[in-house]
PDB file of C-alpha atoms in Angstrom:
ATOM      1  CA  UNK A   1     100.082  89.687  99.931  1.00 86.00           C
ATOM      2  CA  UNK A   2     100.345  87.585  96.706  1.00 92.00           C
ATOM      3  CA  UNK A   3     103.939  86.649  95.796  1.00 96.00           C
ATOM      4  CA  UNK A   4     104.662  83.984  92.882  1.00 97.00           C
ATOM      5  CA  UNK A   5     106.486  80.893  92.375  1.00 98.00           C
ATOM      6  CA  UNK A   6     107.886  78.700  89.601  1.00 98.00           C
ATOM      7  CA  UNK A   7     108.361  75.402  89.718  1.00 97.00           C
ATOM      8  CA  UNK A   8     109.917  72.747  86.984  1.00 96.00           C
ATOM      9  CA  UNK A   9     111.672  69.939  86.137  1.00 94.00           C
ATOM     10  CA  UNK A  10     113.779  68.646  82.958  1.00 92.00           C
ATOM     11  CA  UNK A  11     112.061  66.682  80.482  1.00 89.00           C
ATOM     12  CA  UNK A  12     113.761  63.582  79.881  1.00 80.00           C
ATOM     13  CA  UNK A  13     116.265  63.929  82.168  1.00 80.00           C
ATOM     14  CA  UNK A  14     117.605  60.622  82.962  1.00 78.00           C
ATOM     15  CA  UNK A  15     117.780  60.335  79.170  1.00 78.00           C
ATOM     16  CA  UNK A  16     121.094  62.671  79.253  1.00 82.00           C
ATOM     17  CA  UNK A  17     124.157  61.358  78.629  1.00 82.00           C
ATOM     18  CA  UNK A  18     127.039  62.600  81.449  1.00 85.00           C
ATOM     19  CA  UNK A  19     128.129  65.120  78.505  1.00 87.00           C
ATOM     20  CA  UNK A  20     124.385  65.878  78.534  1.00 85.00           C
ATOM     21  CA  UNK A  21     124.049  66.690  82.088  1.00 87.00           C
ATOM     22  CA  UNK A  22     127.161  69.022  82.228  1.00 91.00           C
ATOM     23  CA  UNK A  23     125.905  71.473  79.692  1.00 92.00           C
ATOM     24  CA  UNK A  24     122.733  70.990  81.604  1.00 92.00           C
ATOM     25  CA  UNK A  25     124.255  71.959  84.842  1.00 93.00           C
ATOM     26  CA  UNK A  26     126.465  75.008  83.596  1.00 95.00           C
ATOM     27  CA  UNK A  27     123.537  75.950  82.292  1.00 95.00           C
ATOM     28  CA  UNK A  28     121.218  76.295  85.477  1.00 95.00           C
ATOM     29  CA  UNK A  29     124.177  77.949  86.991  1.00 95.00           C
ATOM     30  CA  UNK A  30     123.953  81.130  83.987  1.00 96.00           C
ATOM     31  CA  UNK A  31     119.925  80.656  84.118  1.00 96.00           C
ATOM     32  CA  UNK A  32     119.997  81.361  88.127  1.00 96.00           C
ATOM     33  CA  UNK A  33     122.593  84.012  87.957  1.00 96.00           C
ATOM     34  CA  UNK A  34     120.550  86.220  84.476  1.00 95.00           C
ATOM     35  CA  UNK A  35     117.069  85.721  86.677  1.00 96.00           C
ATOM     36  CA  UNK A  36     118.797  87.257  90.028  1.00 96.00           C
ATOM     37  CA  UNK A  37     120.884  90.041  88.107  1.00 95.00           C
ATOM     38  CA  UNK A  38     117.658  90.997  86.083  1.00 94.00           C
ATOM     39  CA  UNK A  39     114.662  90.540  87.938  1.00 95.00           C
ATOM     40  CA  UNK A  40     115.468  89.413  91.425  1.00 95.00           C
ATOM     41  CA  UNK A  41     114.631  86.599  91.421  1.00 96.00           C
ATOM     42  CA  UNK A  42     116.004  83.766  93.854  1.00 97.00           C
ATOM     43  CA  UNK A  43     116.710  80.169  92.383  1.00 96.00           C
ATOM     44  CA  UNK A  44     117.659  77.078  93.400  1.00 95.00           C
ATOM     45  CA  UNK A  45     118.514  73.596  91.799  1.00 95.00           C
ATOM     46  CA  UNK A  46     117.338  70.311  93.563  1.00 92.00           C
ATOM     47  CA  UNK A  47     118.926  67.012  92.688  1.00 86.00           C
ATOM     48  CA  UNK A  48     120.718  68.191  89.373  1.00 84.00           C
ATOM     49  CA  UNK A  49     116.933  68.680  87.043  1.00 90.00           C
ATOM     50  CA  UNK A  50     114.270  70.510  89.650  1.00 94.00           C
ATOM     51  CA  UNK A  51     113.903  73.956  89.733  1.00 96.00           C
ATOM     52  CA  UNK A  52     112.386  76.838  92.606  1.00 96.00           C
ATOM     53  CA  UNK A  53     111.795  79.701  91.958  1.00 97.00           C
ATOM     54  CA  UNK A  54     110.718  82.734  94.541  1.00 97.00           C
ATOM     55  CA  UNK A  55     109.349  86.194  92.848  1.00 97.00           C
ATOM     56  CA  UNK A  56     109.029  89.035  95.222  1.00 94.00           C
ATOM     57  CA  UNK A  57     107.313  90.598  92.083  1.00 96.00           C
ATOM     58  CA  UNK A  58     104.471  88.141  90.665  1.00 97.00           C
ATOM     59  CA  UNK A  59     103.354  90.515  88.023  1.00 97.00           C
ATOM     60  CA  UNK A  60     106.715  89.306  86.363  1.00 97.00           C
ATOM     61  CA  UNK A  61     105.933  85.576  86.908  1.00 98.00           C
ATOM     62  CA  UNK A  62     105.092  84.639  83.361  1.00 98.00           C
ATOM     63  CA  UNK A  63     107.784  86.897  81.648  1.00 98.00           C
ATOM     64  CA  UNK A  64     110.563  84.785  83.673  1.00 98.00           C
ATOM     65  CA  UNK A  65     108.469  81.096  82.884  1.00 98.00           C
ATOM     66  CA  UNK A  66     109.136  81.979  79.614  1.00 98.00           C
ATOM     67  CA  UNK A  67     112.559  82.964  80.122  1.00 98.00           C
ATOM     68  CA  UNK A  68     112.909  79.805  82.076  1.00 98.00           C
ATOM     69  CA  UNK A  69     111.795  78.033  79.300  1.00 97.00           C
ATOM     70  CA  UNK A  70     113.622  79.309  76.129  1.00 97.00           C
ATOM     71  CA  UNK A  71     116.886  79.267  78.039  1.00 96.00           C
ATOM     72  CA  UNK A  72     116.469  75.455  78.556  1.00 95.00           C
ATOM     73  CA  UNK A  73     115.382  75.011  74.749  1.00 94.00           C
ATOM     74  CA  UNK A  74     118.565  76.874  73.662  1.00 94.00           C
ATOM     75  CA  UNK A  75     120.876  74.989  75.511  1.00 92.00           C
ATOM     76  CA  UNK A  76     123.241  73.245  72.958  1.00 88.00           C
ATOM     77  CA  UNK A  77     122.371  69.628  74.174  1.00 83.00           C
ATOM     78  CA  UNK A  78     122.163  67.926  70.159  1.00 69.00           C
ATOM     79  CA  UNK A  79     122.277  64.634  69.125  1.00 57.00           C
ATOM     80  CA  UNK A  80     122.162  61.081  70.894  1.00 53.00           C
ATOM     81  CA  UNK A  81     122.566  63.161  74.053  1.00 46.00           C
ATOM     82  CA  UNK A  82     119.212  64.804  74.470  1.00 47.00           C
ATOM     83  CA  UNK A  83     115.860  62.826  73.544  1.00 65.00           C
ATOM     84  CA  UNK A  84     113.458  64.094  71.562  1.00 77.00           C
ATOM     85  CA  UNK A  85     111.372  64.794  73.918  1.00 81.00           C
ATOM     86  CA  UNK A  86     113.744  67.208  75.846  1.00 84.00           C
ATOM     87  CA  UNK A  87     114.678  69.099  72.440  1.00 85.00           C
ATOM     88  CA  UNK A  88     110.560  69.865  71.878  1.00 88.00           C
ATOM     89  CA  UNK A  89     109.941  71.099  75.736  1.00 90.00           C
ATOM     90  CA  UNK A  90     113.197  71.452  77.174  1.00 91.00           C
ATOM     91  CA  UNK A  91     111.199  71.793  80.718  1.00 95.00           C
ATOM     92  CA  UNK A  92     107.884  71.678  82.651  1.00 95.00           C
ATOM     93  CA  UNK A  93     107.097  74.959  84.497  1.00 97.00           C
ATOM     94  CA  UNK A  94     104.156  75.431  86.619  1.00 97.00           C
ATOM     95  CA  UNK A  95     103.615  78.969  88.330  1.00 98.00           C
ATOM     96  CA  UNK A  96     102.312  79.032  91.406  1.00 98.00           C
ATOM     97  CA  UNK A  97     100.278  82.844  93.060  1.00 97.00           C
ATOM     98  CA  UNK A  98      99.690  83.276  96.208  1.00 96.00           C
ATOM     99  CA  UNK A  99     100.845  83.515  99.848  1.00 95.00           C
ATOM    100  CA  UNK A 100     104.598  82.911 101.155  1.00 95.00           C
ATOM    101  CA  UNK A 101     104.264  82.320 104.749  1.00 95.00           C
ATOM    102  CA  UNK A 102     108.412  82.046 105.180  1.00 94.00           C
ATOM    103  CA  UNK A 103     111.301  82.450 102.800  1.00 94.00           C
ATOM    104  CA  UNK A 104     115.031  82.722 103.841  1.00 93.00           C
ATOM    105  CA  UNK A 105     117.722  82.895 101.079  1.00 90.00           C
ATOM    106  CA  UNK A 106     120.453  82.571 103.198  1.00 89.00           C
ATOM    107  CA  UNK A 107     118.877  79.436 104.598  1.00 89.00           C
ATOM    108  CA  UNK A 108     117.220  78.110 100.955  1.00 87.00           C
ATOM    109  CA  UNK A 109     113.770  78.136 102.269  1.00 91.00           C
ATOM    110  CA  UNK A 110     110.491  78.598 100.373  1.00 95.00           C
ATOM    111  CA  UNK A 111     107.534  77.941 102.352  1.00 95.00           C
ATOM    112  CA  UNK A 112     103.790  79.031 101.611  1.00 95.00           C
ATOM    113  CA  UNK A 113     100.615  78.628  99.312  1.00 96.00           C
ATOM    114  CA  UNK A 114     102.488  79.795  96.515  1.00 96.00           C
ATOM    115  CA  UNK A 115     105.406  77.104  96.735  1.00 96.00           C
ATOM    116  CA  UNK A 116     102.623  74.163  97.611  1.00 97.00           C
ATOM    117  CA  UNK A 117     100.320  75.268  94.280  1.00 96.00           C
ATOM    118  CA  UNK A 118     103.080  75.121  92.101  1.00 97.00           C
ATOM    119  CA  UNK A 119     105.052  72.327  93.094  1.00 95.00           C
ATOM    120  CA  UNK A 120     102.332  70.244  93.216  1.00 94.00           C
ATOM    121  CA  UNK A 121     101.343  70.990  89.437  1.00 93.00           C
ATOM    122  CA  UNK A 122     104.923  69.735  88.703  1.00 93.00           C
ATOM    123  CA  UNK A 123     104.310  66.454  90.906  1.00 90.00           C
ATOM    124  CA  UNK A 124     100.948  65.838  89.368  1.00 87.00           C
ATOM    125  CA  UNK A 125     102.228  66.525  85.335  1.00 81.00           C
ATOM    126  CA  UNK A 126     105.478  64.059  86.151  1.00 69.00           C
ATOM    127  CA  UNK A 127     103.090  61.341  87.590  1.00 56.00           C
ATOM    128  CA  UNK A 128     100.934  61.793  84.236  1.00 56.00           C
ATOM    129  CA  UNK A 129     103.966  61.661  82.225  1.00 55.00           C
ATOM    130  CA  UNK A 130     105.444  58.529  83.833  1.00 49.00           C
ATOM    131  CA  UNK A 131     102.205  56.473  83.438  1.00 49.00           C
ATOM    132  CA  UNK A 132     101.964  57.711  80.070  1.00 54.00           C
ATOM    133  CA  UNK A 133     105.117  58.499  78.643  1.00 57.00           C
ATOM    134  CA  UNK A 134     102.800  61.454  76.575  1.00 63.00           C
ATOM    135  CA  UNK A 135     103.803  65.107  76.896  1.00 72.00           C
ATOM    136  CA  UNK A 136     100.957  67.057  75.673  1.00 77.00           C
ATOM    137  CA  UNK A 137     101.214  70.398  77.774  1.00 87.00           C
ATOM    138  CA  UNK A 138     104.739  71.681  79.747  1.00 94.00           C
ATOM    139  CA  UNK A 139     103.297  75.469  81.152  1.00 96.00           C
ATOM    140  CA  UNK A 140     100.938  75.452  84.083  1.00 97.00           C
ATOM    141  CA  UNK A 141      99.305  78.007  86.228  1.00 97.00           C
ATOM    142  CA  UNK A 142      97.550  77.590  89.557  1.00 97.00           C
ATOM    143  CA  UNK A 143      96.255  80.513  91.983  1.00 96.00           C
ATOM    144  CA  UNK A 144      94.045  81.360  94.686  1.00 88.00           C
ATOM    145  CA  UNK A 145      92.167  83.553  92.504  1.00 93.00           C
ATOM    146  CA  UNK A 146      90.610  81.096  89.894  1.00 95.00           C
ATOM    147  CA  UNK A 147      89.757  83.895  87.518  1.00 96.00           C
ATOM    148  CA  UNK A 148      93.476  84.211  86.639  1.00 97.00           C
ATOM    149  CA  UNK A 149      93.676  80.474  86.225  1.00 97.00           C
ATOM    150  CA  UNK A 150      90.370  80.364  83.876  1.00 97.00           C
ATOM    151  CA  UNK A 151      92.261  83.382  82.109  1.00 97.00           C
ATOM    152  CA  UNK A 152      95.680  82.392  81.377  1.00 98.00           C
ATOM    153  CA  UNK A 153      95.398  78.471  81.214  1.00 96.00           C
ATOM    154  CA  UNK A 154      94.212  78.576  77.756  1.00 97.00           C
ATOM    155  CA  UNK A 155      97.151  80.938  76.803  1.00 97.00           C
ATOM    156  CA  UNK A 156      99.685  78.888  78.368  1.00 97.00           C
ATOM    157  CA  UNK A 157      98.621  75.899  76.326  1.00 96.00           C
ATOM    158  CA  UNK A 158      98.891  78.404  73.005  1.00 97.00           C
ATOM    159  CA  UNK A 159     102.107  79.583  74.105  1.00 97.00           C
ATOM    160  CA  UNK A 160     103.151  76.468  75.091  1.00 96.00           C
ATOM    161  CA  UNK A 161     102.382  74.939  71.222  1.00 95.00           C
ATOM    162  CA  UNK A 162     104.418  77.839  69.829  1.00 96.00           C
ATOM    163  CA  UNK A 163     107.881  77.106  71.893  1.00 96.00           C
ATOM    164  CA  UNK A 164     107.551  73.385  71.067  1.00 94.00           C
ATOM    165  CA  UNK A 165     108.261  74.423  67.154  1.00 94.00           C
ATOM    166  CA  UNK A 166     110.608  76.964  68.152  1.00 95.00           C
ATOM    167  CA  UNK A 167     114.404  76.090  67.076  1.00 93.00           C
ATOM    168  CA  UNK A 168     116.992  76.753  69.419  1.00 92.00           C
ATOM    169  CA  UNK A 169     118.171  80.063  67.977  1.00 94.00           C
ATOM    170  CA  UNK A 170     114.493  81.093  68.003  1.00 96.00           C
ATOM    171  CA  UNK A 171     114.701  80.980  71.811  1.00 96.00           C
ATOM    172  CA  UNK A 172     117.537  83.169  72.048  1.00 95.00           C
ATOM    173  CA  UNK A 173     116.015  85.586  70.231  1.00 97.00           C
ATOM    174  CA  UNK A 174     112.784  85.461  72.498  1.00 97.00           C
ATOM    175  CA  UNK A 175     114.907  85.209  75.749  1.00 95.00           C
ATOM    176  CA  UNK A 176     116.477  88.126  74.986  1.00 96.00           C
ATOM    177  CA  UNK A 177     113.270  89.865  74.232  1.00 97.00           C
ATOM    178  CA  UNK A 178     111.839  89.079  76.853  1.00 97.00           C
ATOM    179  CA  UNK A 179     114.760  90.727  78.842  1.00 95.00           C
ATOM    180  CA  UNK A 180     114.133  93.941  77.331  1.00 95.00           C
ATOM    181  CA  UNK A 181     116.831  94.054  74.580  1.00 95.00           C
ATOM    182  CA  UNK A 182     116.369  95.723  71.446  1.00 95.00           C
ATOM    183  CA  UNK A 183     117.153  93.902  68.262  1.00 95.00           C
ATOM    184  CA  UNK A 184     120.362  95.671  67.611  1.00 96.00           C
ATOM    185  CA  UNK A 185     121.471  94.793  70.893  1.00 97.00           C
ATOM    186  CA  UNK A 186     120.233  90.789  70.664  1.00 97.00           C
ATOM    187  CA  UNK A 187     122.085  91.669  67.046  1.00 96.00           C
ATOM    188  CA  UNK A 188     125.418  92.637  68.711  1.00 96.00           C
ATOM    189  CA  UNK A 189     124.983  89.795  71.544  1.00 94.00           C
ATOM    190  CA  UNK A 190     124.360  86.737  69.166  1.00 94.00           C
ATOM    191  CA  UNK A 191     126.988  87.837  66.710  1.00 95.00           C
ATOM    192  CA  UNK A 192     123.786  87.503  63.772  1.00 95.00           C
ATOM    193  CA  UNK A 193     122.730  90.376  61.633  1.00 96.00           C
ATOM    194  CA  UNK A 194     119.286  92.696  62.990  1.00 95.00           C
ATOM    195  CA  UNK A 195     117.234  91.161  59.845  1.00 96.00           C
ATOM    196  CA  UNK A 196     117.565  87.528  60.687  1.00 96.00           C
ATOM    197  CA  UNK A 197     116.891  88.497  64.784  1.00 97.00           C
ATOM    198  CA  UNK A 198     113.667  90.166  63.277  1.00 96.00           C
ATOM    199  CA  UNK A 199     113.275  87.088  61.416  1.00 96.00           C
ATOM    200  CA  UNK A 200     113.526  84.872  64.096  1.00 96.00           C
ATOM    201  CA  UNK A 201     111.015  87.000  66.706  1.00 95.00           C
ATOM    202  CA  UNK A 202     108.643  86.874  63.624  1.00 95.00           C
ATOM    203  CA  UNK A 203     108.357  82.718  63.535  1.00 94.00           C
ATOM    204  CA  UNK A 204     108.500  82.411  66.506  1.00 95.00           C
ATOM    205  CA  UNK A 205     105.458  84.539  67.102  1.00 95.00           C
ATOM    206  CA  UNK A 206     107.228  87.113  69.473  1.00 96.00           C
ATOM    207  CA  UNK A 207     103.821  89.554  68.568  1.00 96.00           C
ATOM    208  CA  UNK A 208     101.413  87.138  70.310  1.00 96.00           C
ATOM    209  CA  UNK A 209     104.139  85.843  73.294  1.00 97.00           C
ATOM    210  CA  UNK A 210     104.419  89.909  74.008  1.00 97.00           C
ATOM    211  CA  UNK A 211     101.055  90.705  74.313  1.00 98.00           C
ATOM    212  CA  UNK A 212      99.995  87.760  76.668  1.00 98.00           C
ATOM    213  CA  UNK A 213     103.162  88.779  78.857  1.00 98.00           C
ATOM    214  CA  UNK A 214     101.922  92.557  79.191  1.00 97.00           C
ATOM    215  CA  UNK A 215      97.902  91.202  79.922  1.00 98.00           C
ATOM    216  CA  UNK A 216      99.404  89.347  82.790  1.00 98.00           C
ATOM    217  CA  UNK A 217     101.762  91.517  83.790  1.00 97.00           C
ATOM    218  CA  UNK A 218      98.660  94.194  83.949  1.00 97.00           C
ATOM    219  CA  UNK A 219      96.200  91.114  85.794  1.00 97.00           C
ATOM    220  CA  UNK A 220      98.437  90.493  88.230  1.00 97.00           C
ATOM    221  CA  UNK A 221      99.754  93.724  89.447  1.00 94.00           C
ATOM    222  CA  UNK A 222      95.841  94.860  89.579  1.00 91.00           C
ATOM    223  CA  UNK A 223      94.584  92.521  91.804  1.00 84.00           C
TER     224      UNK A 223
END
């Protein structure tokens, strides 16, 4: 049975200062606990900037990547603290579909084709990146089904180009969204008027980022 993984890591971590690395840190800690209470989804940290991620659900694999991923971009790291870099992608995040062979909460364990396929995406972009120093794509999908790969790379890279323009308080908005809250709600929540959340899901392209979520959320829970 297909299951899903996420894997990613920080963009310009060791960039951070200390102050840097504490909002950072706090922030995994809300990130874990909102994907667990929401969508069931177990996460762990390694060594303060990696990220697992275990879905019992795949079909929901690309809604939480993106969740993932705005949640890191709104993080209120500003100034000489973050780099550049980090305040474009925030994170790398590579999903990964296919089998888990063993996984033990209790325990921390996440073993399988799923974990392998994603985590090596990670461990191949980083490599690239370190060489390079050139970030020109932070979403990645691998699969043992290569027709959902030849599908959804291509809109990973489009979604990816939208978040990278996306201001903090864009993300929010999207995070939310993607959570299933209605703009009053995200209105109430963010202390902002309904307007300006409408505002903000309009440049950030909400329209588009919606309708890619519900194609793979139909793909995947077809095959």
């Amino acid at each position: 049975m297909i299951k899903a993984t996420i894997s990613g890591d920080i963009v310009g971590s060791t960039t951070l200062s200390e102050e840097g690395r504490l909002i950072l840190e706090k922030g995994f800690h809300d990130l874990l606990f909102f994907l667990d209470t929401n969508f069931g989804v177990y996460g762990r940290v390694v060594k303060g900037d990696y990220l697992e991620c275990y879905l019992n659900n795949p079909e929901v694999a690309l809604r939480v990547m993106l969740i993932i991923k705005c949640f890191i971009k709104a993080l209120p790291i500003k100034g000489p603290i973050g780099t550049k870099s980090f305040k474009i992608h925030g994170i790398r995040l590579a999903i990964g579909l296919g089998e888990i062979s063993r996984f033990d909460k209790n325990k921390g364990i996440i073993d399988g084709e799923a974990i392998y396929l994603s985590g090596r995406l990670i461990s191949k972009q980083s490599d690239v990146y370190e060489k390079r120093r050139v970030i020109k794509s932070t979403l990645f999908i691998d699969a043992k089904n290569q027709n959902v790969v030849n599908e959804f790379e291509p809109v990973l890279a489009l979604i990816d180009f939208l978040l990278s323009k996306c201001t903090s308080k864009q993300c929010e908005v999207i995070l939310h969204k993607l959570a299933g809250k209605s703009e009053e709600t995200i209105a109430n929540e963010l202390g902002i008027s309904q307007s300006a959340v409408n505002q903000h899901s309009t440049g950030s392209g909400w329209n588009a980022i919606e309708k890619a979520v519900n194609r793979f959320n139909n793909v995947i829970i077809n095959l």
